[in-house]
PDB file of C-alpha atoms and ligand atoms in Angstrom:
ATOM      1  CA  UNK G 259     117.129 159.955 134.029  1.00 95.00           C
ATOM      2  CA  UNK G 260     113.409 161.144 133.580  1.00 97.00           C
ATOM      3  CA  UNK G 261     112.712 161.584 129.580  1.00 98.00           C
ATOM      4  CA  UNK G 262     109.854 164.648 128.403  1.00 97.00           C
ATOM      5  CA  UNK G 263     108.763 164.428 125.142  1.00 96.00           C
ATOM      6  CA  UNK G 264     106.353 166.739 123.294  1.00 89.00           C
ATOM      7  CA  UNK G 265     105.275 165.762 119.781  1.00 78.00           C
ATOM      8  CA  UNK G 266     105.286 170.212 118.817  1.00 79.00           C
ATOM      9  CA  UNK G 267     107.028 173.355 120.003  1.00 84.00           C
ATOM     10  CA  UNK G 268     104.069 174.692 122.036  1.00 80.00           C
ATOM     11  CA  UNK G 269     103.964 171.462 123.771  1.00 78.00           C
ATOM     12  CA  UNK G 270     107.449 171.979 125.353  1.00 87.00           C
ATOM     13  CA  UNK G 271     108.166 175.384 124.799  1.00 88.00           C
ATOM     14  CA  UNK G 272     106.513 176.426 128.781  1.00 86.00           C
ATOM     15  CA  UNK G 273     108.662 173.650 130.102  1.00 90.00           C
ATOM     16  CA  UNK G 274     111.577 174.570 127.731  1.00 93.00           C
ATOM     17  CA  UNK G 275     111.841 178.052 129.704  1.00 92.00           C
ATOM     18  CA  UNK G 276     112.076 176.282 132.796  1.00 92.00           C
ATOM     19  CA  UNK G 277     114.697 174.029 132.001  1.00 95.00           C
ATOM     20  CA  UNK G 278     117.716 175.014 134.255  1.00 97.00           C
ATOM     21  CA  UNK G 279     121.395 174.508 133.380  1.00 98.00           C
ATOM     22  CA  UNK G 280     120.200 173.807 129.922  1.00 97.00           C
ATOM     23  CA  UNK G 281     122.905 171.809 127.569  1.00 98.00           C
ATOM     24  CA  UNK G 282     121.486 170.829 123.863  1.00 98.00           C
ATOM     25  CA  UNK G 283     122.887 167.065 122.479  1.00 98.00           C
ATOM     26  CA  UNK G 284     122.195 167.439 118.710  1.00 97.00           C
ATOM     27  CA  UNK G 285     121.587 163.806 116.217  1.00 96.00           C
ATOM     28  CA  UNK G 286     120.407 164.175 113.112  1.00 95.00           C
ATOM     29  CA  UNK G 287     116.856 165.248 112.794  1.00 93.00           C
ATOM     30  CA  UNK G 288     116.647 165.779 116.883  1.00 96.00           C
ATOM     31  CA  UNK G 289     117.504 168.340 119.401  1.00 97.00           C
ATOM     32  CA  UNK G 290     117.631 166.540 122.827  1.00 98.00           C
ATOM     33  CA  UNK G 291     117.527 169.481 126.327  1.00 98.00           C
ATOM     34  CA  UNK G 292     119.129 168.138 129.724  1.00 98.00           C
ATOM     35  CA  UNK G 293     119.180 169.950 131.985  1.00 98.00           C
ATOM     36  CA  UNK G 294     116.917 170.200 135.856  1.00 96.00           C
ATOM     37  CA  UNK G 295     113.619 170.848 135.650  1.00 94.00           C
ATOM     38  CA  UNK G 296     112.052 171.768 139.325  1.00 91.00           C
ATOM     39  CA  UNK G 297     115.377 170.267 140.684  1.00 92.00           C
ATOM     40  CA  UNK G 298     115.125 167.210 138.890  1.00 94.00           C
ATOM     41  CA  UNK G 299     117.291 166.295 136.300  1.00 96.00           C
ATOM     42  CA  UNK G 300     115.503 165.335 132.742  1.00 97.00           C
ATOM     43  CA  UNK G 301     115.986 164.654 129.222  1.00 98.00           C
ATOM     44  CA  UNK G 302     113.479 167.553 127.551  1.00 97.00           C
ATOM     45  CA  UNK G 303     112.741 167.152 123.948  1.00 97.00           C
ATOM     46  CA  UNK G 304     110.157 168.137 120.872  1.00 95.00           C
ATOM     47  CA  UNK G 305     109.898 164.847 119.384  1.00 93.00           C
ATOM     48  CA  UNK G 306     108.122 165.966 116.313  1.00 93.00           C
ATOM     49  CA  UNK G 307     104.463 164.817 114.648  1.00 94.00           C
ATOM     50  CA  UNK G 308     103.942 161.234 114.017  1.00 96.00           C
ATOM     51  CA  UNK G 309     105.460 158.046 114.777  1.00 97.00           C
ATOM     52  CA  UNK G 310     108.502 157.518 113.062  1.00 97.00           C
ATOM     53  CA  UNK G 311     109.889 160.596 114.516  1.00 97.00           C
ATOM     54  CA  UNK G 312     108.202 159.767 117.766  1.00 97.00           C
ATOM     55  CA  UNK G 313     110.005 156.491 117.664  1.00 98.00           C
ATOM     56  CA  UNK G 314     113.492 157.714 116.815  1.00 98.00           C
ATOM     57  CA  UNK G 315     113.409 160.678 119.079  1.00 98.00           C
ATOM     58  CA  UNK G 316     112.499 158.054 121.699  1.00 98.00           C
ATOM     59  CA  UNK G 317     115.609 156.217 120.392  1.00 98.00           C
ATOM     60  CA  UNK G 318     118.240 158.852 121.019  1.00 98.00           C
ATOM     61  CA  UNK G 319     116.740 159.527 124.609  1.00 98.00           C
ATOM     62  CA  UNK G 320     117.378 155.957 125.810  1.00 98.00           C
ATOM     63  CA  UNK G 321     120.494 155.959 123.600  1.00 98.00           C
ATOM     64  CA  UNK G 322     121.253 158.942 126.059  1.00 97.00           C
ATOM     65  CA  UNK G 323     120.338 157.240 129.064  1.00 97.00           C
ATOM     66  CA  UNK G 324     116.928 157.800 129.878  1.00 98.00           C
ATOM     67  CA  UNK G 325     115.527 155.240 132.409  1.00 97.00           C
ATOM     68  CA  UNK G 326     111.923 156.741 132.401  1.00 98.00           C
ATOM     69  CA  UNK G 327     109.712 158.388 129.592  1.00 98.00           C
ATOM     70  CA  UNK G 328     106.898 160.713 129.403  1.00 97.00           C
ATOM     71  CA  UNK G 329     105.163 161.809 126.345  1.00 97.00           C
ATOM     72  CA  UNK G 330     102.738 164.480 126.969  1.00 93.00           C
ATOM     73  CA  UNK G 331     101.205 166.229 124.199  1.00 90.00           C
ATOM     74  CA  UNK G 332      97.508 166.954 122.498  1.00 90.00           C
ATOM     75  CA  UNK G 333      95.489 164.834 121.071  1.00 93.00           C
ATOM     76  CA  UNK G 334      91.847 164.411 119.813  1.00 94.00           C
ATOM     77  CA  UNK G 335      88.692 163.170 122.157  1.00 95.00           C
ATOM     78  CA  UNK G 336      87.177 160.013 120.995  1.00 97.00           C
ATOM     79  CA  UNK G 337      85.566 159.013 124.629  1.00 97.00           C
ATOM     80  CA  UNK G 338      82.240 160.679 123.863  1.00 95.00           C
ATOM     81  CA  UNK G 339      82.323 162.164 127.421  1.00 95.00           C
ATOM     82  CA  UNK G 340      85.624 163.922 126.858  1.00 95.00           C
ATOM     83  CA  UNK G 341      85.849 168.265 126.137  1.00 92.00           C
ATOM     84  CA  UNK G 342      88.419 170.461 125.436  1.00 89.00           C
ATOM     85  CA  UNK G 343      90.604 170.520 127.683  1.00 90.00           C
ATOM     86  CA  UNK G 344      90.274 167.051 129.601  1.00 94.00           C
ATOM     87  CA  UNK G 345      93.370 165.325 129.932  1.00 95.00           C
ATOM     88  CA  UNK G 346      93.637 161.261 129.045  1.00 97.00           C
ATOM     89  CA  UNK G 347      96.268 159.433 131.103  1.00 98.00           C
ATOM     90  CA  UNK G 348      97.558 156.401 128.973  1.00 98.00           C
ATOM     91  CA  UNK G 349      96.343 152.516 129.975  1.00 98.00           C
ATOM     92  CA  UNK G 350      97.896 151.199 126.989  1.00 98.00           C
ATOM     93  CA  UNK G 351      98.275 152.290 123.236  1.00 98.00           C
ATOM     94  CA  UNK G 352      97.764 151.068 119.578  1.00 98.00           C
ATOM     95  CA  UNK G 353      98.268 151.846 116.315  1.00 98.00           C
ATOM     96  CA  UNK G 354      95.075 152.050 114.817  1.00 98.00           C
ATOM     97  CA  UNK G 355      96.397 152.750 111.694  1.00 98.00           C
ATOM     98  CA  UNK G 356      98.221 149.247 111.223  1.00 98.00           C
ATOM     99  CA  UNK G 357      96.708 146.637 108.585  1.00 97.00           C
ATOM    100  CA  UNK G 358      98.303 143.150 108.511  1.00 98.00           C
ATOM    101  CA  UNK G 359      94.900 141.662 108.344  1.00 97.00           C
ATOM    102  CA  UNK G 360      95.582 139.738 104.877  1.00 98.00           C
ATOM    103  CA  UNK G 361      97.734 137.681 106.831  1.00 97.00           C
ATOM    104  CA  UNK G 362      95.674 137.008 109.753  1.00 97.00           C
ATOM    105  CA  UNK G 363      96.263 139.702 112.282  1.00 96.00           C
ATOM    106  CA  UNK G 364      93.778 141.716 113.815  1.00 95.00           C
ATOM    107  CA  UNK G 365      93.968 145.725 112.832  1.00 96.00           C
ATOM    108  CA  UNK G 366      96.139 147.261 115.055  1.00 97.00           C
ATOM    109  CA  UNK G 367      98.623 144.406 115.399  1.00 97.00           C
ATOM    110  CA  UNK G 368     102.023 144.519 114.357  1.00 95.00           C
ATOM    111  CA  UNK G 369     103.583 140.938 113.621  1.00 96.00           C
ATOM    112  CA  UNK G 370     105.434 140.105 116.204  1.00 94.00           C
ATOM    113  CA  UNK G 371     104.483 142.355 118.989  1.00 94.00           C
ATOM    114  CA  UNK G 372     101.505 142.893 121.316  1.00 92.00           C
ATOM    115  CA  UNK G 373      98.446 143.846 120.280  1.00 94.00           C
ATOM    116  CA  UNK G 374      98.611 146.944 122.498  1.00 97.00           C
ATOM    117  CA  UNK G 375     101.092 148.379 124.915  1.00 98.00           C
ATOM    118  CA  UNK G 376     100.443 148.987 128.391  1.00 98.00           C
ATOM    119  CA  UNK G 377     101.963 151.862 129.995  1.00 98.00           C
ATOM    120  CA  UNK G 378     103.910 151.761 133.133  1.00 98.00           C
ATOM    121  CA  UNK G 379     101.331 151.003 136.719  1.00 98.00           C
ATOM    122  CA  UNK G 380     103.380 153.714 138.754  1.00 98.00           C
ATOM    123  CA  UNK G 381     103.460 156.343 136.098  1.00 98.00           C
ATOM    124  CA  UNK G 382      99.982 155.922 135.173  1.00 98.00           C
ATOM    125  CA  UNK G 383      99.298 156.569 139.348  1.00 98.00           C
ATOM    126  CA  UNK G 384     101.255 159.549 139.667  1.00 98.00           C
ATOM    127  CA  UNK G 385     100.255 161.325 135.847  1.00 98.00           C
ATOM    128  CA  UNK G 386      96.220 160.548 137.364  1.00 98.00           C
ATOM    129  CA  UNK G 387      97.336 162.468 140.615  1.00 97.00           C
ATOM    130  CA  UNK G 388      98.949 165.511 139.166  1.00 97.00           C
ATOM    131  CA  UNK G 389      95.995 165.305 136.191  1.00 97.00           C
ATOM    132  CA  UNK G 390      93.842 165.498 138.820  1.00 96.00           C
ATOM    133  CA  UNK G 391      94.956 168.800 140.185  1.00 95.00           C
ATOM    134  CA  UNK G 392      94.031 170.906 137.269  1.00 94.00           C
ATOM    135  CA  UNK G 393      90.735 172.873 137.709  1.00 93.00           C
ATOM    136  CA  UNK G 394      88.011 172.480 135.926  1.00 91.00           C
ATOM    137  CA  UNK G 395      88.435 169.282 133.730  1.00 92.00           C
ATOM    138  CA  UNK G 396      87.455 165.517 133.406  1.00 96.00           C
ATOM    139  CA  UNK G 397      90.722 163.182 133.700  1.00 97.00           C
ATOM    140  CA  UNK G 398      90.340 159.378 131.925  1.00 97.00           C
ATOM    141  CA  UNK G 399      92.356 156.284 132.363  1.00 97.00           C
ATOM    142  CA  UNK G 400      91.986 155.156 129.206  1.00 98.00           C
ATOM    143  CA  UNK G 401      93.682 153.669 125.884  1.00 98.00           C
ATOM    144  CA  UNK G 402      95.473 155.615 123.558  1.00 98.00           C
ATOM    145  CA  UNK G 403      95.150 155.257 119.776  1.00 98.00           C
ATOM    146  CA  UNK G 404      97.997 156.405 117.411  1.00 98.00           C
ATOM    147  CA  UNK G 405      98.409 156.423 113.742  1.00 98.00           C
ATOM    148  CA  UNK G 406      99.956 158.773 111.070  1.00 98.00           C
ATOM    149  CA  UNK G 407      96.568 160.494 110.487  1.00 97.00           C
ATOM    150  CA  UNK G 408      94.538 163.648 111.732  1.00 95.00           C
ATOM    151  CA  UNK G 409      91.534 161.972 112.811  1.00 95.00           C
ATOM    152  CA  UNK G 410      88.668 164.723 111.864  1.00 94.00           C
ATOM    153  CA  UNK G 411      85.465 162.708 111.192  1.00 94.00           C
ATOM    154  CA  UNK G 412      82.757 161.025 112.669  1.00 93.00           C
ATOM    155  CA  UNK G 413      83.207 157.789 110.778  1.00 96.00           C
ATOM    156  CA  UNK G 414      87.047 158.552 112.070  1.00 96.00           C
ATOM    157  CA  UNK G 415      85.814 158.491 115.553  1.00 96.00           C
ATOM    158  CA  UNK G 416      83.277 156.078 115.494  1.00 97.00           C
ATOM    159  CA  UNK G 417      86.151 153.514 114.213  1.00 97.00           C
ATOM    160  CA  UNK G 418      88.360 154.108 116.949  1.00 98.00           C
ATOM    161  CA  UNK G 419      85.619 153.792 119.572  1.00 98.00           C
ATOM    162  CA  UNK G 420      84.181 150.424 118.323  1.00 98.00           C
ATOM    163  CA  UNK G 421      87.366 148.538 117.214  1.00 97.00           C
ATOM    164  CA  UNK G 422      89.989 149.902 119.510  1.00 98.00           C
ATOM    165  CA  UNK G 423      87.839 151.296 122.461  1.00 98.00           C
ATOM    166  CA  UNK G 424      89.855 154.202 122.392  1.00 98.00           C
ATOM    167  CA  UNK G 425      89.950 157.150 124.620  1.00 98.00           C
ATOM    168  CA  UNK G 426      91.784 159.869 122.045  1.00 98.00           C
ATOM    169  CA  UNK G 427      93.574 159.720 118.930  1.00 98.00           C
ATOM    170  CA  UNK G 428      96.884 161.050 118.465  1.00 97.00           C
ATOM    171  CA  UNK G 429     100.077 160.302 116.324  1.00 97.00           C
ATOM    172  CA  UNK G 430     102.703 159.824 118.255  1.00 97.00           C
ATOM    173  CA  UNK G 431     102.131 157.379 121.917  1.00 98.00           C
ATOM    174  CA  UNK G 432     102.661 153.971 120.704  1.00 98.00           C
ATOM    175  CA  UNK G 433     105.565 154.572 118.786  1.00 98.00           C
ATOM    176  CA  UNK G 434     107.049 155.799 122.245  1.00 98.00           C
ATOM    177  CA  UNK G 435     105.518 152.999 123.897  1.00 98.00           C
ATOM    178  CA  UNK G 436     106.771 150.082 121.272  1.00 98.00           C
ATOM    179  CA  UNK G 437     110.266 151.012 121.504  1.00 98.00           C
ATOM    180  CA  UNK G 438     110.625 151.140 125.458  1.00 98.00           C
ATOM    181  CA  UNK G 439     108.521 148.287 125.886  1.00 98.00           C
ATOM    182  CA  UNK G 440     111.632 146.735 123.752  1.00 97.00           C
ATOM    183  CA  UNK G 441     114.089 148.211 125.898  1.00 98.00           C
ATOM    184  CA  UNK G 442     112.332 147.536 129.561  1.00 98.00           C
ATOM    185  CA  UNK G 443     112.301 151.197 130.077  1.00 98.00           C
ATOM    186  CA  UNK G 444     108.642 152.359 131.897  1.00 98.00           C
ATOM    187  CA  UNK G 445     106.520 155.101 130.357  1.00 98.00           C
ATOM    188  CA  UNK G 446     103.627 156.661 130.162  1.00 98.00           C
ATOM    189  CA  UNK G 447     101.017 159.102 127.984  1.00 98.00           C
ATOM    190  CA  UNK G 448      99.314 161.934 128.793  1.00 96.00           C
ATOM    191  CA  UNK G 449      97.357 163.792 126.334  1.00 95.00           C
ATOM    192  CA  UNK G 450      94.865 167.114 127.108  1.00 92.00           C
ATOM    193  CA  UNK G 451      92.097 167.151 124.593  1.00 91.00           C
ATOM    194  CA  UNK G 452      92.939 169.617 122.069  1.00 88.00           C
ATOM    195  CA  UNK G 453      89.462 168.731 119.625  1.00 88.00           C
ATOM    196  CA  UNK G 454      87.063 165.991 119.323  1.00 87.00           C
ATOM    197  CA  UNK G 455      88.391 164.522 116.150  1.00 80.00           C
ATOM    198  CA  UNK G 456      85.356 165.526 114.044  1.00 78.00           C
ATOM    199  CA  UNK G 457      84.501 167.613 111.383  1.00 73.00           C
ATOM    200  CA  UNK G 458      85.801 170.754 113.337  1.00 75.00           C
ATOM    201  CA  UNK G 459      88.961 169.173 114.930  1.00 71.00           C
ATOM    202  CA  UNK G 460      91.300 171.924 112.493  1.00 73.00           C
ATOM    203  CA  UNK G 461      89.748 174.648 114.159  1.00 73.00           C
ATOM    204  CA  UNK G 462      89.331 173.538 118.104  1.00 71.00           C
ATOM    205  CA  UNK G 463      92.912 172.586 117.603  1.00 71.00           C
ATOM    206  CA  UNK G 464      94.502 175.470 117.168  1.00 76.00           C
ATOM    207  CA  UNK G 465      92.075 177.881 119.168  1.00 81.00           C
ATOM    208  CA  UNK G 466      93.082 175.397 122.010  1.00 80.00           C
ATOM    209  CA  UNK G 467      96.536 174.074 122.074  1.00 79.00           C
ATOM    210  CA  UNK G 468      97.670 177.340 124.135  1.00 81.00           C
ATOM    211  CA  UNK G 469      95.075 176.541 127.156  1.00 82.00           C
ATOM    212  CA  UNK G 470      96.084 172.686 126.612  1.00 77.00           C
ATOM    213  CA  UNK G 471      99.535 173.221 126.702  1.00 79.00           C
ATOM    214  CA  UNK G 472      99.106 174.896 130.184  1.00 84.00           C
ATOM    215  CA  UNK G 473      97.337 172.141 131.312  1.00 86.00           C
ATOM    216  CA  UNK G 474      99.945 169.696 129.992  1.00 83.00           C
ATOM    217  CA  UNK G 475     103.119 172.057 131.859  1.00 86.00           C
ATOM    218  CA  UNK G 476     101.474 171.378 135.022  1.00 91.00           C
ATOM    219  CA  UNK G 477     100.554 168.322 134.706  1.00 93.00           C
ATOM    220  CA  UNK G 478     104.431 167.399 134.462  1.00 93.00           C
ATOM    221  CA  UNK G 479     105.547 169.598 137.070  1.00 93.00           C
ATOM    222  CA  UNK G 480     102.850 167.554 139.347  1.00 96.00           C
ATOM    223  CA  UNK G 481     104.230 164.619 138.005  1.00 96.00           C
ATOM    224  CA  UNK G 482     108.354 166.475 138.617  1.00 95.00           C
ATOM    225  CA  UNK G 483     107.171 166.971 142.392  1.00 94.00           C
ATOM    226  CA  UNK G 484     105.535 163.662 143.426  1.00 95.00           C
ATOM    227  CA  UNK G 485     108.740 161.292 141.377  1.00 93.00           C
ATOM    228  CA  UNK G 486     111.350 163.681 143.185  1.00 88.00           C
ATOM    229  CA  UNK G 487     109.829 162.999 146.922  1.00 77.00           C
ATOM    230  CA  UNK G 488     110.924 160.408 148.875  1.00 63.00           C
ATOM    231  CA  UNK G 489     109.580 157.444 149.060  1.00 56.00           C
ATOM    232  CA  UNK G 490     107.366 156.848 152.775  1.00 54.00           C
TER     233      UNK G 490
HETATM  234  N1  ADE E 586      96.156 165.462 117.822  1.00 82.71           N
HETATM  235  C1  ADE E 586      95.283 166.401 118.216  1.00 82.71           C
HETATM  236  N2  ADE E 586      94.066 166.209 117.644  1.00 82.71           N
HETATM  237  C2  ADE E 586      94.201 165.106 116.866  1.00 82.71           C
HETATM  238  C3  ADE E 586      93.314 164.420 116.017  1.00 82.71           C
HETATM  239  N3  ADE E 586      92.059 164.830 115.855  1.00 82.71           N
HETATM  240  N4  ADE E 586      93.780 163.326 115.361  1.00 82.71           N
HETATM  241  C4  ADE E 586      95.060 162.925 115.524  1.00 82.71           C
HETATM  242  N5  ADE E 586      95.943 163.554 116.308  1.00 82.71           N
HETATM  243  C5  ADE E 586      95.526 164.625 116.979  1.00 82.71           C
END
């Protein structure tokens, strides 16, 4: 079973109305949708901001059987070539926000686990294809960098660019991607650029997030059409 997850309500709401046959599983703190979405049948949820609900929403889906996960949400441009609106497709994701370093790990590493998370080769591929069909915007392969802050700075930026090499900033991706890399279960992260993470990241955000969650809804239903084909 394919898994959605949106970190907000306007991130899943357009797919939300789609959803056909639509049952609701209710755990504590999370509302999981099944239901078909373009025929296909999916695991739709709003995972909430950063990554402990990220994580535990990811939790219940696999809990609930999903066998394939993808987070698609907003998140802030760090890739000084990336606008409004362009759309990052996930290579692999850290937490930027992680500091073990007074016991000899690098920022961003957890003890114990990789330093980053690479997301799933045939996800990436088909999220690039249907990213690729939206008008009028740039689409990166690139790394994703998560951490349970609202990046709105240049120093902010300028961090993530030179220690992590990060494509966008968001709160959410590598708590997804830690706990199905534990479980063996493939995912990926798609983000449309909502800001560019600098001093007027509160306001771009929420002027954009309607035209970015457009983009987002068809990038998924690109993504619904190519999974559900046969294979040639
Ligand atoms: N999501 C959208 N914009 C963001 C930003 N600037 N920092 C972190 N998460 C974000």
């Amino acid at each position: 079973m394919l898994a959605i997850i949106g970190a907000m309500d306007e991130e899943i709401e357009l797919l939300l109305a789609d959803l056909r046959g639509r049952e609701d599983l209710t755990f504590p703190g999370v509302t999981l949708h099944r239901g078909a979405l373009d025929g296909v049948p999916v695991l739709l949820t709003r995972g909430g901001i950063g990554k402990v609900n990220a994580a535990m929403t990811t939790t219940y889906l696999l809990t609930q059987g999903a066998t394939r996960v993808i987070f698609t949400g907003v998140a802030g441009g760090v890739h000084p070539e990336l606008r409004v609106g362009d759309i990052v497709v996930s290579t692999d994701l850290v937490q930027h926000d992680v500091d073990v370093t007074p016991l000899g790990y690098e920022v961003g590493t957890v003890p114990g686990e990789l330093p980053a998370w690479p997301a799933d080769p045939h996800l990436r591929a088909v999220a690039l294809e249907a990213a690729r069909d939206v008008e009028g915007v740039r689409v990166l392969d690139g790394r994703v960098a998560s951490g349970d802050q609202f990046i709105a700075s240049r120093e902010g930026v300028q961090r993530l660019w030179t220690r992590f090499g990060a494509a966008c900033a968001e709160m959410e991706g590598a708590a997804v991607a830690q706990v199905c890399a534990k479980a063996g279960v493939p995912f990926v992260v798609i983000r449309s650029v909502s800001d560019t993470a600098d001093h007027d990241a509160k306001v771009d955000y929420r002027e954009f997030m309607p035209l970015v969650a457009r983009h987002a809804k068809q990038v998924v239903r690109g993504m619904l059409a190519r999974l559900a084909a046969p294979a040639v």
